[in-house]
């Protein structure tokens, strides 16, 4: 008997099929996924996405393989896959198996405990969720009174950089005369980070609890700051919540004439599409509509845009894992932005901002600033 | 020997940022504040689970506190513990570490056949760090305190522990039974096992003992059994941070930072 034989485990196979809805079954192993994976841009030996698809088809699990945690779930591979495999979901399913066997990546149990005890992944006190808005007097959402719920989200609530985006969103909502509220300290974590690290069962529980909280508050429509929570609500909450990303909502208000930009901004701007807005949800126009509506803005595009956008590196739980210097996609992205001659690298995701700003700082780039579309738009009202 | 039996003593504490003290009674205000399992106790639970992973055996969780603790005690059950015991009685209330360790020790005696007791290093609210040593004294057994790692030798019936110190570590070996305190952050507590969690939260049994269920002397428990007097409490003044932003390339910033740190030494 060969010593290094691999046993195909029927139970693991069945569980994977259930976890991923059999997503990998139709894969015919062409390898386009591996070829298109952005890790190939920074690593000598790229992430073999194809072999993970094979593992999923056979019900195999590669133990102790940290590569499983490299996937940023950016879905670049899905854009090219000729069989339309939901590859990100297969990775999440494979990741769940490591949770089940108590072998997840180091540091990720701490992430889940933070969500469990603090209702946010940033190990920040739940009682300080609304600190960012202490001077804004934002009302608690009342379905009789308010048009929409502004779902701030964990990162915009706690991260000092992302808080500025939340302030800009509030300024825009006020400028457009929208009647809105938030859920204050009771705002539930969307669980997107739990989903992204593959803990599907905990995520399902969170989604049920959050849905109940939204329903009890009479929420039917909400507007999110970040595309990751938007994606979780839209695609993983069983249709219970109708979310809009703020770029979509403001683009609608623009068309309805409720939002107007009067200040001019004579700066060349390039736009980095967040994966969870563009590739995962096909939203390419809304952020560009907003930028183009600002007087004086010259939108200059990078080569890799829309469904070909280059991931910032922060999705799929990578915000909680270390990426070696020299292997950060965001480094490539800021270099790409510089080639356009833009002075502002705009995006619309708190994770993208964190990664891109880190790269701008680490590369000591003086003539490029990273801004959220909401921040740029708020300057123009 | 029968299955190796570990009791992990845990406490439910108010989240640190929500701690408030009743100025009259000098006791913590628990109403209306969010709670959590004392974070160092999570390290104690993980230490016990690692031993169970390796050698089998069973884990009992023991806590003393009001009935609302029960919901929190289901968390270690979902992580892989086997039995949950809650000592809950108004007469246990207001206990200092002497009365607490006495009461818990009687609980451990009642659980019976215990080879090892694991505690967190200290609690985030009281922060005395006296409970592990106090338990060992009441039980008259060995203690391994502030352990980074613990292993057991089932044949030799000894526990071996390692405590990291500056410049090295101390290795200790003591016969069973033993009280161990797990150093804070010495491990990463595993998340709950979702194949167990629904059972743990819906059906898992919690044994609740009042003062009459254990053999305790009335004057040793609760307030009467607590000689500690909290004579005063003061809020530490907040210090303004002297924030300074460094400019330059990462190398230049590192260089400047190095100089500032050297100056401050």
XYZ file of C-alpha atoms in Angstrom:
646
model
C 0.000 0.000 0.000
C 1.482 3.391 -0.847
C 2.005 5.466 2.284
C 0.870 8.772 0.886
C -2.427 7.617 -0.521
C -5.384 9.957 -0.257
C -8.743 8.681 0.796
C -11.857 10.187 -0.686
C -14.228 10.791 2.165
C -17.908 10.413 1.275
C -19.092 12.389 4.295
C -16.839 15.342 3.529
C -17.975 15.193 -0.086
C -21.626 15.242 0.864
C -21.104 18.085 3.298
C -19.244 20.120 0.714
C -21.991 19.567 -1.821
C -24.473 20.837 0.734
C -22.334 23.796 1.788
C -21.633 24.913 -1.771
C -24.849 23.762 -3.425
C -22.687 21.539 -5.599
C -21.035 24.577 -7.163
C -17.832 22.779 -8.105
C -19.574 19.878 -9.839
C -19.703 21.524 -13.262
C -16.027 22.569 -13.238
C -14.160 20.823 -16.080
C -10.726 21.716 -14.752
C -9.684 24.054 -17.543
C -7.555 26.121 -15.150
C -8.664 29.565 -16.325
C -9.341 30.335 -12.662
C -5.713 29.756 -11.693
C -4.480 31.726 -14.690
C -6.697 34.725 -13.915
C -6.117 34.758 -10.138
C -4.385 38.015 -9.112
C -1.998 36.118 -6.809
C -0.158 35.247 -10.029
C 0.765 38.936 -10.307
C 2.663 38.937 -7.029
C 3.663 35.353 -6.251
C 6.120 33.173 -8.104
C 3.860 30.198 -7.522
C 0.290 31.391 -7.727
C -2.754 30.109 -5.877
C -3.896 26.966 -7.674
C -7.598 27.704 -7.719
C -8.178 24.778 -10.077
C -6.783 22.236 -7.630
C -9.095 23.526 -4.906
C -12.016 23.064 -7.288
C -10.820 19.481 -7.803
C -10.588 18.938 -4.054
C -14.139 20.166 -3.688
C -15.358 17.867 -6.448
C -13.799 14.856 -4.759
C -14.574 15.800 -1.182
C -10.904 16.104 -0.323
C -9.450 18.505 2.098
C -5.880 19.640 2.041
C -4.923 19.861 5.665
C -2.539 22.474 6.917
C -2.590 24.335 3.650
C -2.622 28.048 4.309
C -3.173 28.758 0.621
C -6.840 28.106 1.267
C -6.866 31.429 3.125
C -5.164 33.362 0.326
C -8.360 33.669 -1.712
C -9.729 37.192 -1.349
C -13.043 36.034 -2.858
C -12.513 38.798 -5.422
C -14.184 36.618 -8.084
C -11.770 37.581 -10.840
C -11.741 33.864 -11.694
C -15.537 33.757 -11.796
C -15.566 36.482 -14.424
C -13.599 34.183 -16.730
C -14.911 30.771 -15.722
C -16.556 29.178 -18.784
C -18.749 27.055 -16.515
C -20.006 29.868 -14.289
C -18.793 28.165 -11.130
C -19.402 30.120 -7.957
C -15.739 29.717 -7.027
C -15.738 32.076 -4.037
C -18.492 29.986 -2.493
C -16.497 26.798 -3.002
C -13.613 28.402 -1.112
C -15.980 29.406 1.675
C -17.234 25.819 1.822
C -13.698 24.423 2.006
C -12.935 26.940 4.716
C -15.921 25.823 6.730
C -14.470 22.320 6.865
C -11.386 23.690 8.588
C -13.616 25.360 11.186
C -15.365 22.073 11.741
C -12.053 20.323 12.290
C -10.817 23.123 14.552
C -8.013 23.983 12.149
C -8.838 27.462 10.869
C -6.106 29.991 10.157
C -4.526 31.428 13.304
C -6.162 34.650 14.357
C -9.532 33.937 12.803
C -11.165 32.415 15.900
C -10.389 35.742 17.599
C -12.214 37.493 14.761
C -15.321 35.363 15.310
C -15.201 35.839 19.085
C -15.049 39.574 18.551
C -18.180 39.391 16.438
C -19.798 37.195 19.085
C -19.015 39.329 22.138
C -18.786 42.777 20.556
C -21.107 42.673 17.534
C -18.210 43.843 15.365
C -15.056 42.251 13.977
C -12.745 45.017 15.224
C -12.670 44.068 18.926
C -14.295 47.373 19.763
C -16.841 47.923 22.531
C -20.470 47.567 21.403
C -21.376 50.521 23.620
C -19.226 52.757 21.421
C -20.815 51.846 18.117
C -22.385 55.276 17.740
C -19.430 57.323 18.999
C -18.600 58.357 15.431
C -21.925 60.208 15.262
C -21.976 61.712 18.756
C -22.343 65.258 17.425
C -24.744 64.436 14.607
C -27.937 63.728 16.594
C -28.972 60.978 14.210
C -32.449 59.676 14.998
C -33.181 56.025 15.657
C -34.984 54.610 12.651
C -38.756 54.883 12.794
C -40.614 53.167 9.973
C -43.535 55.629 10.277
C -41.312 58.609 9.866
C -38.267 57.652 7.847
C -37.816 56.709 4.205
C -34.730 54.630 4.695
C -32.460 53.053 7.255
C -28.834 54.062 6.958
C -26.913 50.878 7.763
C -23.564 52.300 8.833
C -21.827 48.945 9.273
C -19.033 47.895 11.615
C -16.048 49.321 9.761
C -17.571 52.760 9.184
C -18.712 52.805 12.822
C -15.309 52.053 14.353
C -12.491 52.621 11.889
C -11.404 56.249 12.205
C -10.691 56.527 8.485
C -13.974 54.914 7.429
C -15.892 57.107 9.897
C -15.142 60.019 7.583
C -17.022 58.161 4.849
C -20.013 57.711 7.151
C -19.942 61.451 7.886
C -19.909 62.151 4.150
C -22.854 59.804 3.560
C -24.820 61.597 6.286
C -23.970 64.988 4.742
C -25.226 63.767 1.362
C -28.427 62.303 2.828
C -29.116 65.613 4.557
C -28.306 67.612 1.427
C -30.800 65.532 -0.544
C -33.439 66.034 2.141
C -33.780 62.310 2.814
C -35.561 61.357 5.981
C -33.521 58.588 7.528
C -32.549 56.937 10.785
C -30.023 54.421 12.042
C -30.349 51.560 14.493
C -27.787 53.174 16.791
C -26.135 50.787 19.244
C -28.571 48.066 18.215
C -27.358 47.963 14.640
C -26.494 44.304 13.997
C -23.221 43.275 12.398
C -24.042 42.027 8.886
C -21.751 39.043 9.358
C -20.049 39.548 5.996
C -16.618 38.847 7.543
C -17.943 35.662 9.139
C -19.232 34.567 5.744
C -15.970 35.491 4.039
C -13.885 33.313 6.374
C -16.272 30.480 5.645
C -18.174 30.037 8.900
C -21.416 29.459 7.079
C -23.363 28.164 10.064
C -22.521 31.082 12.311
C -23.266 33.441 9.447
C -26.672 31.826 8.912
C -27.461 32.318 12.597
C -26.330 35.951 12.429
C -28.384 36.556 9.292
C -31.489 35.149 10.987
C -30.960 37.296 14.092
C -30.235 40.426 12.067
C -33.235 39.840 9.806
C -35.414 39.581 12.904
C -33.954 42.816 14.272
C -34.586 44.608 10.967
C -38.119 43.273 10.767
C -38.895 44.294 14.334
C -37.660 47.788 13.511
C -39.898 47.813 10.414
C -36.999 48.080 8.000
C -37.686 47.207 4.406
C -35.108 49.307 2.609
C -31.641 50.092 3.789
C -28.592 51.858 2.420
C -25.136 50.568 3.293
C -21.751 52.251 3.493
C -19.787 49.205 2.421
C -20.252 46.849 -0.520
C -19.496 43.763 1.583
C -22.486 44.210 3.881
C -24.550 45.182 0.838
C -23.544 41.907 -0.831
C -24.305 39.895 2.319
C -27.785 41.444 2.641
C -28.529 41.148 -1.063
C -27.196 37.705 -1.859
C -26.959 35.804 1.403
C -29.911 36.940 3.538
C -32.497 34.814 1.727
C -34.175 37.852 0.206
C -35.383 39.243 3.512
C -33.699 42.629 3.162
C -33.668 44.978 0.182
C -30.358 46.773 0.348
C -28.800 49.468 -1.764
C -25.212 50.517 -1.722
C -25.000 54.245 -1.070
C -23.616 54.856 -4.586
C -26.763 53.286 -6.026
C -29.058 55.245 -3.763
C -27.358 58.567 -4.443
C -27.275 57.896 -8.193
C -31.071 57.501 -8.015
C -31.437 60.722 -6.027
C -29.288 62.435 -8.630
C -31.581 61.286 -11.423
C -34.636 62.350 -9.455
C -33.063 65.767 -9.057
C -33.012 65.525 -5.257
C -29.250 65.497 -5.050
C -27.377 68.305 -6.778
C -23.709 69.153 -6.964
C -22.966 72.858 -7.132
C -19.310 73.022 -6.143
C -16.722 72.419 -8.792
C -13.825 70.024 -8.304
C -11.232 70.531 -10.998
C -9.190 67.426 -10.366
C -8.484 64.346 -12.476
C -9.990 61.360 -10.671
C -9.688 57.656 -11.342
C -12.091 55.116 -9.905
C -11.186 51.755 -8.388
C -14.164 49.379 -8.598
C -14.589 47.396 -5.357
C -14.954 43.677 -6.210
C -18.116 43.377 -4.142
C -19.794 46.188 -6.040
C -18.621 45.460 -9.572
C -17.923 41.778 -10.039
C -20.161 40.356 -7.345
C -23.097 42.668 -7.995
C -22.609 44.131 -11.458
C -22.726 47.722 -10.210
C -20.341 49.705 -12.368
C -22.371 52.756 -13.369
C -23.607 54.225 -10.096
C -20.277 55.438 -8.672
C -19.257 56.806 -12.079
C -22.589 58.614 -12.453
C -21.937 60.368 -9.168
C -18.386 61.351 -10.062
C -19.342 62.529 -13.561
C -22.147 64.673 -12.142
C -19.664 66.759 -10.152
C -18.769 69.919 -12.085
C -15.159 69.975 -13.260
C -14.389 66.324 -12.546
C -12.284 64.637 -15.167
C -12.791 60.880 -14.749
C -9.784 59.074 -16.153
C -10.039 55.303 -16.181
C -7.354 52.755 -15.360
C -6.806 49.786 -17.711
C -8.367 47.299 -15.263
C -11.856 48.484 -14.475
C -15.409 47.273 -14.016
C -15.493 43.452 -14.140
C -11.733 43.425 -14.677
C -10.993 45.479 -11.602
C -7.933 44.470 -9.605
C -8.781 43.398 -6.074
C -7.338 45.585 -3.285
C -6.487 42.435 -1.323
C -8.814 43.087 1.637
C -11.723 40.745 0.896
C -12.240 37.116 1.886
C -11.106 37.780 5.448
C -7.695 39.037 4.274
C -8.251 42.228 6.305
C -7.545 40.035 9.342
C -4.529 38.233 7.915
C -1.080 39.525 7.138
C -0.062 39.948 3.518
C 3.685 40.111 3.017
C 5.157 43.327 1.660
C 5.732 42.882 -2.047
C 2.652 40.683 -2.341
C 0.000 43.347 -1.921
C -2.336 43.835 -4.881
C -3.002 47.379 -3.707
C 0.626 48.283 -4.476
C 0.000 47.381 -8.106
C -3.278 49.243 -8.066
C -1.847 52.561 -6.879
C 0.894 52.287 -9.504
C -1.813 51.709 -12.091
C -3.702 54.739 -10.793
C -0.567 56.871 -11.153
C -0.310 56.014 -14.870
C -3.636 57.776 -15.473
C -2.337 61.097 -14.160
C -5.182 61.175 -11.622
C -4.689 63.134 -8.419
C -7.469 61.321 -6.596
C -7.872 57.559 -6.453
C -11.560 57.179 -5.699
C -13.274 54.051 -4.460
C -16.371 53.154 -2.489
C -15.422 50.479 0.023
C -13.787 50.901 3.453
C -11.547 47.850 2.924
C -10.336 49.202 -0.424
C -9.573 52.563 1.199
C -7.538 50.907 3.963
C -5.500 48.782 1.544
C -4.971 51.481 -1.086
C -4.046 54.119 1.492
C -1.534 51.743 3.060
C 0.104 51.302 -0.334
C 0.157 55.038 -1.020
C 1.840 55.598 2.361
C 4.275 52.689 2.097
C 5.354 53.782 -1.383
C 5.592 57.417 -0.253
C 3.442 58.639 -3.108
C 2.861 62.368 -2.626
C 0.645 63.278 -5.549
C -2.190 60.778 -5.144
C -4.841 60.770 -2.445
C -7.313 57.967 -1.783
C -10.866 59.163 -1.245
C -14.257 57.591 -1.037
C -16.806 58.617 -3.658
C -19.023 59.828 -0.808
C -16.260 62.106 0.462
C -15.698 63.547 -3.014
C -19.428 64.022 -3.562
C -19.821 65.680 -0.157
C -17.218 68.267 -1.187
C -19.389 69.166 -4.184
C -22.693 69.861 -2.419
C -7.422 5.694 36.239
C -10.864 6.685 35.089
C -11.267 9.407 32.524
C -9.058 12.412 33.227
C -11.385 14.964 34.717
C -10.765 18.684 34.487
C -12.880 21.361 36.164
C -12.572 24.796 34.612
C -13.679 27.637 36.870
C -15.043 30.569 34.924
C -16.710 33.857 35.667
C -19.054 36.122 33.768
C -17.914 39.741 33.924
C -19.300 43.061 32.755
C -17.569 44.256 29.623
C -14.666 46.396 30.879
C -15.811 49.644 29.275
C -19.226 49.282 30.886
C -18.033 48.669 34.425
C -19.545 50.972 36.987
C -19.350 50.788 40.750
C -22.098 51.510 43.244
C -20.497 54.208 45.382
C -22.460 53.157 48.474
C -21.937 49.406 48.436
C -18.637 49.463 46.521
C -20.005 46.564 44.481
C -20.126 46.308 40.702
C -23.344 47.384 39.041
C -24.426 44.476 36.905
C -27.875 45.658 35.828
C -28.184 46.878 32.277
C -24.585 46.207 31.307
C -23.352 43.818 28.662
C -21.422 40.862 29.960
C -18.963 38.357 28.611
C -16.993 35.386 29.826
C -13.939 36.732 31.628
C -11.416 36.773 28.730
C -8.596 35.008 30.669
C -11.082 32.222 31.480
C -11.449 31.620 27.753
C -7.733 30.739 27.780
C -8.407 28.338 30.660
C -11.204 26.667 28.688
C -8.947 26.321 25.640
C -6.141 24.863 27.772
C -8.553 22.208 29.059
C -9.919 21.462 25.577
C -6.410 20.965 24.211
C -5.768 18.351 26.906
C -9.091 16.687 26.092
C -8.192 16.674 22.361
C -4.962 14.888 23.206
C -5.929 12.501 25.997
C -9.725 12.295 26.048
C -11.396 12.632 29.421
C -14.070 15.073 30.444
C -14.379 18.742 31.259
C -16.732 20.248 33.810
C -17.323 23.975 33.916
C -17.957 25.540 37.311
C -19.096 29.048 38.041
C -20.608 30.960 40.916
C -23.003 33.790 40.238
C -26.560 34.911 39.550
C -28.937 32.823 37.384
C -28.273 34.926 34.275
C -24.777 33.382 34.104
C -26.416 30.199 32.792
C -26.765 31.552 29.227
C -23.063 32.336 29.118
C -22.086 28.940 30.497
C -23.554 27.352 27.381
C -20.672 28.866 25.402
C -18.005 26.475 26.795
C -20.502 23.650 26.385
C -20.624 24.526 22.666
C -16.820 24.643 22.609
C -16.589 21.035 23.786
C -17.011 20.940 27.590
C -19.130 18.112 29.012
C -20.889 19.317 32.166
C -21.912 22.705 33.503
C -22.344 23.564 37.172
C -23.571 26.907 38.438
C -23.483 27.740 42.137
C -26.226 30.282 42.483
C -27.722 31.524 45.709
C -28.349 34.958 47.180
C -26.316 33.819 50.176
C -23.250 33.438 47.948
C -23.527 37.110 46.897
C -21.009 39.786 47.839
C -18.208 37.256 48.260
C -14.578 38.327 48.256
C -11.884 35.963 47.014
C -11.753 34.093 50.331
C -15.461 33.274 50.316
C -15.424 32.700 46.564
C -12.590 30.189 46.692
C -14.172 28.456 49.699
C -17.500 28.120 47.899
C -15.944 27.000 44.604
C -13.749 24.488 46.448
C -16.858 22.974 48.019
C -18.410 22.841 44.562
C -15.348 21.029 43.233
C -15.541 18.551 46.112
C -19.187 17.913 45.307
C -18.442 17.397 41.603
C -15.898 14.815 42.766
C -13.086 12.787 41.178
C -11.302 15.862 39.884
C -7.740 15.517 38.571
C -7.122 19.077 37.527
C -8.739 22.483 38.071
C -7.950 25.199 35.527
C -8.666 28.879 36.102
C -7.915 32.016 34.178
C -5.042 34.057 35.549
C -7.342 36.746 36.940
C -10.700 38.347 36.298
C -11.053 41.496 34.246
C -13.300 43.079 36.897
C -11.725 42.107 40.234
C -8.219 41.462 38.920
C -6.897 40.059 42.206
C -5.476 36.862 40.678
C -6.058 35.192 44.051
C -8.647 32.604 43.103
C -6.400 29.856 41.622
C -4.038 29.862 44.593
C -6.943 30.174 47.047
C -8.664 27.162 45.521
C -5.508 25.074 45.811
C -5.236 26.045 49.480
C -8.843 25.173 50.338
C -8.525 21.888 48.452
C -5.079 21.183 49.878
C -3.625 20.318 46.494
C -0.764 21.416 44.236
C -0.786 24.493 42.081
C 0.801 25.549 38.809
C 0.207 29.243 38.347
C 0.507 31.475 35.274
C 1.097 28.596 32.916
C 1.714 29.156 29.233
C 1.477 25.433 28.520
C 0.398 22.382 30.470
C 0.750 18.728 29.628
C -0.069 15.616 31.608
C 1.453 12.200 32.089
C -1.451 9.875 32.747
C 0.743 6.919 33.736
C 2.933 8.894 36.122
C -0.091 10.947 37.228
C 1.786 14.206 37.004
C 1.121 17.525 35.350
C 3.938 19.425 33.685
C 3.706 23.126 33.103
C 5.744 25.810 31.476
C 5.801 29.443 32.536
C 7.535 31.905 30.238
C 9.733 34.399 32.054
C 12.086 37.066 30.794
C 14.976 35.306 29.098
C 13.584 31.785 29.283
C 10.984 29.625 30.951
C 10.414 27.647 34.128
C 9.301 24.020 33.859
C 7.330 22.614 36.771
C 6.074 19.127 37.491
C 3.571 18.203 40.208
C 1.436 15.137 40.957
C -2.343 15.175 40.402
C -4.616 16.662 41.556
C -3.543 20.173 40.728
C -4.920 23.669 40.274
C -3.576 25.428 37.178
C -3.937 29.051 36.208
C -3.634 29.726 32.488
C -1.675 32.796 31.531
C -3.799 35.373 29.743
C -3.482 35.161 25.947
C -1.378 31.987 26.196
C -3.553 30.407 23.507
C -6.261 31.319 21.011
C -9.620 30.002 22.225
C -11.351 27.973 19.545
C -14.725 29.165 18.308
C -17.861 27.214 19.173
C -18.438 23.950 17.331
C -21.644 24.437 15.355
C -22.325 20.721 15.281
C -22.719 20.932 19.074
C -23.990 24.477 19.518
C -27.720 23.940 18.874
C -27.752 21.168 21.488
C -25.632 23.195 23.916
C -27.921 26.213 23.752
C -31.254 24.422 23.595
C -30.910 21.148 25.455
C -27.587 21.143 27.299
C -28.179 20.615 31.009
C -26.920 23.046 33.601
C -26.730 21.785 37.175
C -27.570 24.606 39.573
C -26.595 24.317 43.219
C -27.767 26.598 45.988
C -26.112 26.973 49.400
C -28.149 24.053 50.733
C -26.975 21.707 48.000
C -23.327 21.908 49.020
C -21.702 21.436 52.383
C -20.848 24.999 53.263
C -20.673 26.839 56.554
C -22.982 29.861 56.470
C -20.393 32.174 57.963
C -17.837 31.227 55.300
C -19.896 32.249 52.287
C -21.111 35.507 50.762
C -20.685 38.771 52.648
C -20.353 37.186 56.132
C -17.489 35.051 54.862
C -15.687 37.980 53.257
C -13.225 39.857 55.465
C -12.115 42.105 52.601
C -13.305 45.674 52.946
C -13.171 47.924 49.921
C -12.350 51.194 51.641
C -12.355 53.390 48.610
C -12.449 53.515 44.860
C -11.188 56.209 42.595
C -11.263 56.678 38.895
C -7.778 56.986 37.471
C -7.387 60.328 35.717
C -7.189 60.087 31.952
C -3.906 61.173 30.502
C -3.876 63.096 27.272
C -1.914 61.346 24.590
C 1.037 63.248 23.212
C 0.371 62.403 19.624
C 3.114 63.079 17.185
C 2.981 62.288 13.493
C 6.214 61.322 11.800
C 6.809 62.137 8.164
C 9.013 60.529 5.558
C 9.700 57.163 3.987
C 9.098 54.044 6.104
C 12.884 53.846 6.699
C 13.061 57.490 7.776
C 10.036 57.100 10.023
C 11.537 53.981 11.619
C 14.772 55.866 12.177
C 12.998 58.826 13.824
C 10.863 56.490 15.927
C 13.964 54.651 17.114
C 15.536 57.921 18.226
C 12.409 59.032 20.075
C 12.179 55.698 21.895
C 15.838 55.813 22.876
C 15.349 59.336 24.241
C 12.391 58.205 26.292
C 14.297 55.344 27.923
